[in-house]
Amino acid sequence: MIPQKLQFQAFSFVMSFFMSGVMSLTMLAIESNDIGQTLMSWPKAWAIAMLIAFPCSLVVVPLTQRLMAKLVDKE
């Protein structure tokens, strides 16, 4: 199990993993007419996307949480 003190980093990693996978596949599929070539290119594109997405999520998630705390009505 993951220690509580690493929950934020684990959340950011898992969220980045899935989002970068979905987005990289989607963008490759949009740009390509050949599904075989898309699937062959996907792992490399996913790895590159993950290198960008994970550090970005470490910054963006806390900023988004603060913004939402200000925007959401506290009944």
Coordinates of N, CA, C and O in Angstrom, one line a residue:
M1 N 0.8 -1.2 0.0 CA 0.0 0.0 0.0 C 0.9 1.3 0.0 O 2.0 1.2 0.4
I2 N 0.3 2.3 -0.5 CA 1.0 3.6 -0.6 C 0.8 4.4 0.7 O -0.3 4.5 1.2
P3 N 1.9 4.9 1.3 CA 1.8 5.7 2.5 C 0.9 6.9 2.3 O 0.9 7.5 1.2
Q4 N 0.2 7.3 3.4 CA -0.6 8.5 3.3 C 0.1 9.7 2.9 O -0.4 10.5 2.1
K5 N 1.4 9.9 3.3 CA 2.1 11.1 2.9 C 2.4 11.2 1.4 O 2.7 12.3 0.9
L6 N 2.3 10.1 0.7 CA 2.5 10.1 -0.8 C 1.2 10.1 -1.6 O 1.2 9.8 -2.8
Q7 N 0.1 10.3 -0.9 CA -1.2 10.2 -1.6 C -1.3 11.2 -2.7 O -1.8 10.8 -3.8
F8 N -0.9 12.4 -2.6 CA -1.0 13.4 -3.6 C -0.2 13.0 -4.8 O -0.6 13.1 -6.0
Q9 N 1.1 12.6 -4.6 CA 1.9 12.2 -5.7 C 1.4 11.0 -6.4 O 1.4 10.9 -7.7
A10 N 0.8 10.0 -5.7 CA 0.3 8.8 -6.3 C -1.0 9.2 -7.1 O -1.2 8.7 -8.2
F11 N -1.8 10.1 -6.6 CA -3.0 10.5 -7.3 C -2.6 11.2 -8.6 O -3.1 10.9 -9.7
S12 N -1.6 12.1 -8.5 CA -1.1 12.8 -9.7 C -0.5 11.9 -10.7 O -0.8 12.0 -11.9
F13 N 0.2 10.9 -10.3 CA 0.8 9.9 -11.2 C -0.3 9.1 -11.9 O -0.3 9.0 -13.1
V14 N -1.3 8.6 -11.2 CA -2.3 7.7 -11.8 C -3.2 8.6 -12.7 O -3.5 8.1 -13.8
M15 N -3.6 9.8 -12.3 CA -4.4 10.6 -13.1 C -3.6 11.0 -14.4 O -4.1 10.9 -15.5
S16 N -2.3 11.3 -14.3 CA -1.5 11.6 -15.5 C -1.3 10.4 -16.4 O -1.4 10.5 -17.6
F17 N -1.2 9.2 -15.8 CA -1.0 8.0 -16.5 C -2.2 7.8 -17.5 O -2.0 7.6 -18.7
F18 N -3.4 7.8 -16.9 CA -4.6 7.5 -17.7 C -4.9 8.7 -18.7 O -5.2 8.4 -19.8
M19 N -4.8 9.9 -18.2 CA -5.1 11.0 -19.1 C -4.1 11.1 -20.3 O -4.5 11.4 -21.4
S20 N -2.9 11.0 -20.0 CA -1.9 11.0 -21.1 C -2.1 9.9 -22.1 O -1.9 10.1 -23.3
G21 N -2.4 8.7 -21.6 CA -2.7 7.6 -22.4 C -3.9 7.8 -23.3 O -3.8 7.6 -24.6
V22 N -5.0 8.3 -22.8 CA -6.2 8.6 -23.5 C -5.9 9.7 -24.5 O -6.3 9.6 -25.7
M23 N -5.3 10.8 -24.1 CA -5.1 11.9 -25.0 C -4.1 11.6 -26.1 O -4.3 12.0 -27.2
S24 N -3.0 10.9 -25.8 CA -2.1 10.6 -26.8 C -2.7 9.7 -27.9 O -2.5 9.8 -29.1
L25 N -3.5 8.7 -27.5 CA -4.1 7.8 -28.4 C -5.1 8.6 -29.2 O -5.2 8.4 -30.5
T26 N -5.9 9.4 -28.6 CA -6.9 10.2 -29.3 C -6.2 11.1 -30.4 O -6.7 11.1 -31.5
M27 N -5.2 11.8 -30.0 CA -4.6 12.7 -31.0 C -3.9 11.9 -32.1 O -4.0 12.4 -33.3
L28 N -3.3 10.8 -31.8 CA -2.7 10.0 -32.9 C -3.8 9.5 -33.8 O -3.6 9.5 -35.0
A29 N -4.9 9.0 -33.3 CA -6.0 8.5 -34.1 C -6.6 9.6 -35.0 O -6.9 9.3 -36.1
I30 N -6.7 10.8 -34.5 CA -7.2 11.9 -35.3 C -6.3 12.2 -36.4 O -6.7 12.5 -37.5
E31 N -5.0 12.2 -36.2 CA -4.0 12.6 -37.2 C -3.7 11.5 -38.2 O -3.0 11.7 -39.2
S32 N -4.0 10.2 -37.9 CA -3.6 9.1 -38.7 C -4.8 8.4 -39.4 O -5.9 8.3 -38.8
N33 N -4.6 7.9 -40.6 CA -5.7 7.1 -41.3 C -5.4 5.7 -41.1 O -6.3 4.8 -41.5
D34 N -4.3 5.3 -40.5 CA -3.9 3.9 -40.4 C -3.9 3.5 -38.9 O -3.0 3.9 -38.2
I35 N -4.8 2.6 -38.6 CA -4.9 2.2 -37.2 C -3.7 1.4 -36.7 O -3.3 1.5 -35.6
G36 N -3.1 0.7 -37.6 CA -1.9 -0.1 -37.3 C -0.8 0.8 -36.9 O -0.1 0.6 -35.9
Q37 N -0.6 1.9 -37.7 CA 0.5 2.8 -37.5 C 0.2 3.6 -36.2 O 1.1 3.9 -35.4
T38 N -1.0 3.9 -35.9 CA -1.4 4.6 -34.7 C -1.0 3.8 -33.5 O -0.4 4.3 -32.6
L39 N -1.4 2.5 -33.5 CA -1.1 1.6 -32.4 C 0.4 1.4 -32.2 O 0.9 1.2 -31.1
M40 N 1.1 1.4 -33.3 CA 2.6 1.2 -33.2 C 3.3 2.5 -32.7 O 4.3 2.4 -31.9
S41 N 2.7 3.6 -33.0 CA 3.3 4.9 -32.5 C 2.9 5.3 -31.1 O 3.5 6.1 -30.4
W42 N 1.8 4.7 -30.6 CA 1.2 5.1 -29.4 C 2.1 5.0 -28.1 O 2.2 5.9 -27.3
P43 N 2.8 3.8 -27.9 CA 3.6 3.7 -26.7 C 4.6 4.9 -26.6 O 4.8 5.4 -25.5
K44 N 5.3 5.2 -27.7 CA 6.3 6.3 -27.6 C 5.6 7.6 -27.3 O 6.1 8.4 -26.5
A45 N 4.5 7.9 -28.0 CA 3.8 9.1 -27.8 C 3.3 9.2 -26.3 O 3.3 10.2 -25.7
W46 N 2.8 8.1 -25.8 CA 2.3 8.0 -24.4 C 3.4 8.3 -23.4 O 3.3 9.0 -22.5
A47 N 4.6 7.7 -23.7 CA 5.7 7.9 -22.8 C 6.1 9.4 -22.8 O 6.4 10.0 -21.7
I48 N 6.2 10.0 -23.9 CA 6.5 11.4 -24.0 C 5.4 12.3 -23.3 O 5.8 13.2 -22.6
A49 N 4.2 12.0 -23.6 CA 3.1 12.7 -22.9 C 3.1 12.5 -21.4 O 2.9 13.5 -20.7
M50 N 3.5 11.4 -20.9 CA 3.6 11.1 -19.5 C 4.7 12.0 -18.9 O 4.5 12.5 -17.8
L51 N 5.8 12.1 -19.6 CA 6.9 13.0 -19.1 C 6.5 14.4 -18.9 O 7.0 15.1 -18.0
I52 N 5.5 14.8 -19.7 CA 5.0 16.2 -19.6 C 3.9 16.3 -18.6 O 3.8 17.2 -17.7
A53 N 3.0 15.3 -18.6 CA 1.7 15.3 -17.8 C 2.0 15.2 -16.3 O 1.3 15.9 -15.5
F54 N 2.9 14.3 -15.9 CA 3.1 14.1 -14.5 C 3.6 15.3 -13.8 O 3.0 15.8 -12.8
P55 N 4.7 15.9 -14.2 CA 5.1 17.2 -13.5 C 4.1 18.3 -13.6 O 3.9 19.0 -12.6
C56 N 3.4 18.4 -14.7 CA 2.4 19.4 -14.9 C 1.3 19.2 -13.9 O 0.8 20.2 -13.3
S57 N 0.9 18.0 -13.7 CA -0.2 17.7 -12.7 C 0.2 18.0 -11.3 O -0.7 18.4 -10.5
L58 N 1.4 17.9 -11.0 CA 1.9 18.2 -9.6 C 1.7 19.7 -9.4 O 1.5 20.1 -8.2
V59 N 1.7 20.5 -10.4 CA 1.5 22.0 -10.2 C 0.0 22.3 -10.4 O -0.5 23.1 -9.7
V60 N -0.6 21.8 -11.4 CA -2.0 22.2 -11.8 C -3.0 21.7 -10.8 O -4.0 22.4 -10.5
V61 N -2.9 20.5 -10.3 CA -3.9 20.0 -9.4 C -4.1 20.9 -8.1 O -5.2 21.3 -7.8
P62 N -3.0 21.3 -7.4 CA -3.2 22.2 -6.3 C -3.8 23.5 -6.7 O -4.7 24.1 -6.0
L63 N -3.4 24.0 -7.8 CA -3.9 25.3 -8.3 C -5.4 25.2 -8.6 O -6.2 26.1 -8.2
T64 N -5.8 24.1 -9.2 CA -7.2 23.8 -9.5 C -8.0 23.7 -8.2 O -9.2 24.2 -8.1
Q65 N -7.5 23.0 -7.3 CA -8.2 22.8 -6.0 C -8.4 24.1 -5.3 O -9.5 24.4 -4.8
R66 N -7.4 25.0 -5.3 CA -7.6 26.3 -4.7 C -8.6 27.1 -5.4 O -9.4 27.8 -4.8
L67 N -8.6 27.1 -6.7 CA -9.5 27.8 -7.5 C -10.9 27.4 -7.3 O -11.9 28.2 -7.1
M68 N -11.1 26.1 -7.2 CA -12.5 25.5 -7.0 C -12.9 25.8 -5.6 O -14.1 26.1 -5.4
A69 N -12.0 25.9 -4.6 CA -12.4 26.2 -3.3 C -13.0 27.6 -3.2 O -13.9 27.9 -2.4
K70 N -12.5 28.5 -4.1 CA -13.0 29.9 -4.1 C -14.3 30.0 -4.9 O -15.1 30.9 -4.6
L71 N -14.4 29.2 -5.9 CA -15.6 29.3 -6.8 C -16.8 28.5 -6.3 O -18.0 28.9 -6.6
V72 N -16.6 27.5 -5.5 CA -17.8 26.6 -5.1 C -18.4 27.3 -3.8 O -17.7 27.6 -2.9
D73 N -19.7 27.3 -3.8 CA -20.4 27.9 -2.7 C -20.4 26.9 -1.5 O -20.7 25.8 -1.6
K74 N -20.0 27.5 -0.4 CA -19.9 26.7 0.9 C -21.3 26.9 1.6 O -21.4 27.8 2.4
E75 N -22.2 26.0 1.3 CA -23.6 26.1 1.8 C -23.6 26.4 3.3 O -23.3 26.0 4.2

